Amino acid sequence: MAVWEMNCERACQHQRGYNDKSTANQKVAVLRRAIDCHSAYTDMTLKGLAIDRHLLGLKLQAIEEGLSVPEIFMDTSFAVATHWRLSTGQVPARADCVMCFGPMEPDGYGVWYNPLEDHINFSVSAFNCCEETNAEWFSKSLETALSDMHSLVLGATGQTT
């Protein structure tokens, strides 16, 4: 299940800090803040503190006990907020393998990744029946973004490879 990013203002700050007028060092600092923020969210999730886990537990407990599902789950805003077009998952493995899973929504993407010592394996999936999604395009865009970040960090640190 996707994890809600509980503070999207930080994501917006990351995007605003990443403009054409920023220096490489400023962009690396913004990238570092985004990584730190994501790491904190991941840590919260691993500790059972992600909000989607609590809401799922509430809904499942009501169903298990034969109670009415709380009204929040019937609200349109809840449906919109839990429509996860991007579902990601890391399955760390020491073997150089590729795993895959499907998207959670018909108009979404499923992205699996496994960071290894010298590279990261990814798989991207999407339903072919949805005209809005294209796994090949998403894969190429992901590769471009990662290559850009790699070049940025190397350039800011004076490294060449």
CSV table of C-alpha atoms in Angstrom, one decimal:
chain,number,residue,atom,x,y,z
A,1,MET,CA,0.0,0.0,0.0
A,2,ALA,CA,1.3,3.4,-0.8
A,3,VAL,CA,2.3,5.7,2.0
A,4,TRP,CA,0.8,9.1,2.2
A,5,GLU,CA,3.3,11.9,2.2
A,6,MET,CA,2.0,13.8,5.2
A,7,ASN,CA,3.7,17.1,4.5
A,8,CYS,CA,3.4,17.9,0.8
A,9,GLU,CA,4.7,21.5,1.5
A,10,ARG,CA,8.2,20.0,1.7
A,11,ALA,CA,7.7,18.4,-1.7
A,12,CYS,CA,6.6,21.8,-3.1
A,13,GLN,CA,9.7,23.4,-1.5
A,14,HIS,CA,11.8,20.8,-3.2
A,15,GLN,CA,10.3,21.6,-6.6
A,16,ARG,CA,10.5,25.4,-6.1
A,17,GLY,CA,14.2,25.1,-5.1
A,18,TYR,CA,15.0,23.2,-8.2
A,19,ASN,CA,14.9,25.9,-10.9
A,20,ASP,CA,17.2,26.9,-13.8
A,21,LYS,CA,18.6,29.8,-11.8
A,22,SER,CA,19.8,27.7,-8.9
A,23,THR,CA,23.5,26.8,-8.7
A,24,ALA,CA,24.5,23.1,-8.7
A,25,ASN,CA,25.3,23.3,-4.9
A,26,GLN,CA,21.9,24.8,-4.2
A,27,LYS,CA,20.2,22.1,-6.2
A,28,VAL,CA,22.2,19.4,-4.3
A,29,ALA,CA,21.2,21.0,-1.0
A,30,VAL,CA,17.6,20.9,-2.0
A,31,LEU,CA,18.0,17.3,-3.2
A,32,ARG,CA,19.6,16.4,0.2
A,33,ARG,CA,16.7,17.9,2.1
A,34,ALA,CA,14.2,15.9,-0.1
A,35,ILE,CA,16.2,12.7,0.6
A,36,ASP,CA,16.2,13.4,4.3
A,37,CYS,CA,12.5,14.1,4.3
A,38,HIS,CA,11.8,10.9,2.4
A,39,SER,CA,14.0,8.9,4.7
A,40,ALA,CA,12.1,10.3,7.7
A,41,TYR,CA,8.7,9.3,6.1
A,42,THR,CA,10.2,5.8,5.4
A,43,ASP,CA,11.3,5.5,9.0
A,44,MET,CA,7.9,6.5,10.3
A,45,THR,CA,6.3,3.9,8.0
A,46,LEU,CA,8.6,1.2,9.3
A,47,LYS,CA,7.6,2.1,12.8
A,48,GLY,CA,3.9,1.8,12.0
A,49,LEU,CA,3.3,5.6,12.0
A,50,ALA,CA,2.1,6.1,8.4
A,51,ILE,CA,-1.5,7.4,8.4
A,52,ASP,CA,-2.7,5.1,5.7
A,53,ARG,CA,-1.8,2.1,7.9
A,54,HIS,CA,-4.0,3.5,10.7
A,55,LEU,CA,-6.9,4.2,8.4
A,56,LEU,CA,-6.7,0.7,6.8
A,57,GLY,CA,-6.6,-0.8,10.3
A,58,LEU,CA,-9.7,1.2,11.3
A,59,LYS,CA,-11.6,0.0,8.2
A,60,LEU,CA,-10.6,-3.6,8.5
A,61,GLN,CA,-11.4,-3.7,12.2
A,62,ALA,CA,-14.9,-2.4,11.5
A,63,ILE,CA,-15.4,-5.0,8.8
A,64,GLU,CA,-14.1,-7.8,11.0
A,65,GLU,CA,-16.3,-6.9,13.9
A,66,GLY,CA,-19.4,-6.5,11.7
A,67,LEU,CA,-19.7,-2.8,12.3
A,68,SER,CA,-20.6,-0.1,9.8
A,69,VAL,CA,-17.5,1.2,8.0
A,70,PRO,CA,-16.9,4.7,9.3
A,71,GLU,CA,-18.3,7.5,7.1
A,72,ILE,CA,-14.8,8.9,6.3
A,73,PHE,CA,-14.3,5.9,4.0
A,74,MET,CA,-17.5,6.8,2.0
A,75,ASP,CA,-16.5,10.4,1.5
A,76,THR,CA,-15.5,11.5,-2.0
A,77,SER,CA,-12.5,13.3,-0.6
A,78,PHE,CA,-11.2,10.1,0.9
A,79,ALA,CA,-11.6,8.3,-2.4
A,80,VAL,CA,-9.6,11.0,-4.2
A,81,ALA,CA,-6.9,11.1,-1.5
A,82,THR,CA,-6.4,7.4,-1.6
A,83,HIS,CA,-6.3,7.1,-5.4
A,84,TRP,CA,-2.6,6.2,-5.6
A,85,ARG,CA,-1.5,6.6,-9.2
A,86,LEU,CA,2.1,5.7,-8.2
A,87,SER,CA,2.7,2.7,-6.1
A,88,THR,CA,6.3,2.0,-5.3
A,89,GLY,CA,8.0,-0.8,-3.5
A,90,GLN,CA,11.5,-1.8,-2.6
A,91,VAL,CA,12.4,-5.5,-2.3
A,92,PRO,CA,16.0,-5.5,-1.3
A,93,ALA,CA,17.9,-8.4,-2.7
A,94,ARG,CA,21.6,-9.0,-3.0
A,95,ALA,CA,21.1,-10.9,-6.2
A,96,ASP,CA,21.0,-8.9,-9.4
A,97,CYS,CA,17.4,-9.7,-10.2
A,98,VAL,CA,14.3,-7.8,-11.3
A,99,MET,CA,10.8,-8.3,-9.7
A,100,CYS,CA,7.6,-6.6,-10.7
A,101,PHE,CA,4.1,-5.8,-9.4
A,102,GLY,CA,1.2,-4.1,-11.0
A,103,PRO,CA,-0.3,-0.7,-10.3
A,104,MET,CA,-2.9,-0.2,-7.6
A,105,GLU,CA,-5.2,1.8,-9.9
A,106,PRO,CA,-6.2,1.3,-13.5
A,107,ASP,CA,-4.7,4.7,-14.4
A,108,GLY,CA,-1.5,4.2,-12.3
A,109,TYR,CA,2.0,2.8,-12.3
A,110,GLY,CA,3.6,0.1,-10.3
A,111,VAL,CA,7.3,0.7,-9.7
A,112,TRP,CA,9.6,-1.8,-8.0
A,113,TYR,CA,13.2,-1.0,-7.2
A,114,ASN,CA,16.2,-2.7,-5.7
A,115,PRO,CA,19.3,-0.6,-4.9
A,116,LEU,CA,22.5,-2.6,-5.3
A,117,GLU,CA,26.1,-1.4,-4.7
A,118,ASP,CA,26.8,0.0,-8.1
A,119,HIS,CA,23.3,0.3,-9.7
A,120,ILE,CA,19.6,0.2,-9.1
A,121,ASN,CA,17.2,-2.3,-10.7
A,122,PHE,CA,13.8,-0.9,-11.6
A,123,SER,CA,10.7,-2.4,-13.1
A,124,VAL,CA,7.7,-0.2,-14.2
A,125,SER,CA,4.3,-1.5,-15.0
A,126,ALA,CA,1.0,0.0,-16.2
A,127,PHE,CA,-2.2,-1.3,-17.6
A,128,ASN,CA,-2.2,-1.3,-21.4
A,129,CYS,CA,-6.0,-0.5,-21.4
A,130,CYS,CA,-5.4,2.9,-19.9
A,131,GLU,CA,-4.6,5.6,-22.5
A,132,GLU,CA,-3.2,7.9,-19.8
A,133,THR,CA,-0.4,5.6,-18.8
A,134,ASN,CA,2.7,4.4,-20.7
A,135,ALA,CA,5.2,2.3,-18.8
A,136,GLU,CA,7.9,2.7,-21.5
A,137,TRP,CA,7.6,6.5,-21.3
A,138,PHE,CA,7.6,6.4,-17.5
A,139,SER,CA,10.7,4.2,-17.5
A,140,LYS,CA,12.6,6.5,-19.8
A,141,SER,CA,11.6,9.6,-17.8
A,142,LEU,CA,12.8,7.9,-14.6
A,143,GLU,CA,16.1,7.0,-16.2
A,144,THR,CA,16.5,10.6,-17.4
A,145,ALA,CA,15.7,12.0,-13.9
A,146,LEU,CA,18.2,9.7,-12.2
A,147,SER,CA,20.9,10.4,-14.8
A,148,ASP,CA,20.3,14.2,-14.3
A,149,MET,CA,20.6,13.8,-10.5
A,150,HIS,CA,23.8,11.7,-10.9
A,151,SER,CA,25.4,14.3,-13.1
A,152,LEU,CA,24.3,17.1,-10.8
A,153,VAL,CA,25.8,15.4,-7.7
A,154,LEU,CA,29.0,14.5,-9.5
A,155,GLY,CA,29.4,18.0,-10.9
A,156,ALA,CA,28.8,19.7,-7.6
A,157,THR,CA,31.4,17.5,-5.9
A,158,GLY,CA,33.9,17.8,-8.7
A,159,GLN,CA,33.9,14.1,-9.5
A,160,THR,CA,33.8,12.8,-13.1
A,161,THR,CA,32.5,9.3,-12.6
